[in-house]
Short mmCIF file of C-alpha atoms in Angstrom, two decimals:
data_model
loop_
_atom_site.label_atom_id
_atom_site.label_comp_id
_atom_site.label_asym_id
_atom_site.label_seq_id
_atom_site.Cartn_x
_atom_site.Cartn_y
_atom_site.Cartn_z
CA MET A 22 -141.41 107.27 -94.29
CA ALA A 23 -137.82 106.20 -94.74
CA VAL A 24 -136.99 102.64 -95.67
CA LYS A 25 -134.24 100.48 -94.17
CA HIS A 26 -132.93 97.88 -96.67
CA VAL A 27 -130.98 95.04 -95.05
CA VAL A 28 -129.27 92.34 -97.08
CA LEU A 29 -127.27 89.34 -95.86
CA PHE A 30 -124.83 87.44 -98.08
CA LYS A 31 -123.22 83.99 -98.08
CA PHE A 32 -119.98 84.31 -100.04
CA LYS A 33 -118.29 81.28 -101.51
CA LYS A 34 -115.34 80.01 -99.55
CA THR A 35 -113.23 80.60 -102.66
CA THR A 36 -114.12 84.27 -102.87
CA SER A 37 -110.99 86.31 -102.06
CA PRO A 38 -110.98 89.06 -99.42
CA GLU A 39 -109.92 91.45 -102.20
CA LYS A 40 -113.03 90.59 -104.23
CA ILE A 41 -115.28 91.11 -101.21
CA ASP A 42 -113.57 94.45 -100.57
CA GLU A 43 -114.21 95.44 -104.21
CA ILE A 44 -117.92 94.52 -103.86
CA PHE A 45 -118.35 96.49 -100.66
CA ALA A 46 -116.48 99.47 -102.09
CA ALA A 47 -118.89 99.42 -105.04
CA LEU A 48 -121.88 99.30 -102.65
CA GLY A 49 -120.37 102.11 -100.63
CA ASN A 50 -120.13 104.27 -103.72
CA LEU A 51 -123.88 104.05 -104.43
CA PRO A 52 -125.00 106.82 -102.03
CA GLY A 53 -124.80 110.10 -103.98
CA ARG A 54 -125.21 108.21 -107.31
CA ILE A 55 -128.71 106.96 -106.65
CA GLN A 56 -131.39 109.47 -105.80
CA GLY A 57 -132.74 109.07 -102.26
CA LEU A 58 -130.15 106.54 -101.09
CA LEU A 59 -129.08 108.26 -97.88
CA ASP A 60 -126.50 105.93 -96.37
CA PHE A 61 -124.75 102.59 -96.54
CA SER A 62 -123.02 100.42 -93.94
CA GLY A 63 -121.77 96.86 -94.35
CA GLY A 64 -119.17 94.30 -93.50
CA PRO A 65 -118.41 90.80 -92.31
CA TYR A 66 -120.28 88.96 -89.60
CA SER A 67 -118.66 89.61 -86.24
CA GLY A 68 -121.20 88.49 -83.65
CA PRO A 69 -120.18 86.16 -80.83
CA GLU A 70 -123.45 84.18 -80.87
CA GLY A 71 -122.79 82.23 -84.05
CA ARG A 72 -126.41 82.66 -85.16
CA ASN A 73 -125.55 83.89 -88.68
CA ARG A 74 -126.68 80.61 -90.34
CA GLY A 75 -123.81 80.72 -92.78
CA PHE A 76 -124.29 84.33 -93.84
CA THR A 77 -120.81 85.83 -93.98
CA HIS A 78 -121.51 89.50 -94.62
CA GLY A 79 -124.33 92.01 -94.35
CA MET A 80 -125.32 95.58 -95.28
CA VAL A 81 -127.87 98.17 -94.40
CA MET A 82 -129.02 101.08 -96.58
CA THR A 83 -131.43 103.87 -95.83
CA PHE A 84 -133.71 105.26 -98.49
CA ARG A 85 -135.66 108.49 -98.19
CA ASP A 86 -138.84 106.58 -98.96
CA ALA A 87 -140.23 103.48 -100.66
CA SER A 88 -140.29 105.13 -104.08
CA CYS A 89 -136.56 105.77 -103.91
CA ARG A 90 -135.92 102.16 -102.93
CA ASP A 91 -138.10 101.01 -105.84
CA LEU A 92 -136.11 103.15 -108.28
CA TYR A 93 -132.81 101.77 -106.87
CA LEU A 94 -133.60 98.15 -107.69
CA PRO A 95 -133.47 98.50 -111.54
CA ASP A 96 -130.92 101.40 -111.49
CA PRO A 97 -127.91 100.61 -113.76
CA ALA A 98 -125.42 101.44 -110.95
CA HIS A 99 -127.15 98.92 -108.68
CA ARG A 100 -127.34 96.31 -111.47
CA ARG A 101 -123.56 96.64 -112.00
CA VAL A 102 -122.97 95.80 -108.32
CA VAL A 103 -125.34 92.85 -108.61
CA ASP A 104 -123.39 91.59 -111.61
CA LEU A 105 -120.13 91.90 -109.62
CA LEU A 106 -121.69 90.19 -106.58
CA SER A 107 -123.75 87.36 -108.05
CA PRO A 108 -120.91 85.06 -109.20
CA GLU A 109 -119.40 85.20 -105.69
CA LEU A 110 -122.54 83.98 -103.84
CA ASP A 111 -122.75 80.48 -102.47
CA GLY A 112 -125.99 79.13 -104.00
CA SER A 113 -129.49 80.24 -104.63
CA ASP A 114 -130.28 80.84 -100.94
CA ALA A 115 -127.13 83.01 -100.45
CA VAL A 116 -129.00 86.30 -100.16
CA LEU A 117 -131.60 87.42 -97.64
CA ALA A 118 -133.21 90.82 -98.07
CA PHE A 119 -135.54 92.50 -95.62
CA ASP A 120 -136.97 96.02 -95.79
CA TRP A 121 -139.07 98.02 -93.37
CA GLU A 122 -140.43 101.54 -93.20
CA HIS A 123 -139.59 103.74 -90.28
CA ASN A 124 -140.11 107.25 -89.12
CA PRO A 125 -136.62 108.71 -88.43
CA ALA A 126 -136.39 110.75 -85.27
#
């Protein structure tokens, strides 16, 4: 079964739009570099409800299966993005990750 990997971020108010673009470009370059990472989509919050609880950006990735997701977490390419991202996050609760398995149609 495929795995959807959703992550929400709270960026610092001082993080520049250029830095955020750099981070999302690095995330967007991961499909094709990491085995079983099928797609990536992400960007800033744009909902009209205002229910984002301070999370400013989000992303979704699809992995072929749970084993591919598990290999992604320690992968050096992923770790480089984490190193780029981490200093720009607004506190210890600035990331929310949620995964689920699904059977693609």
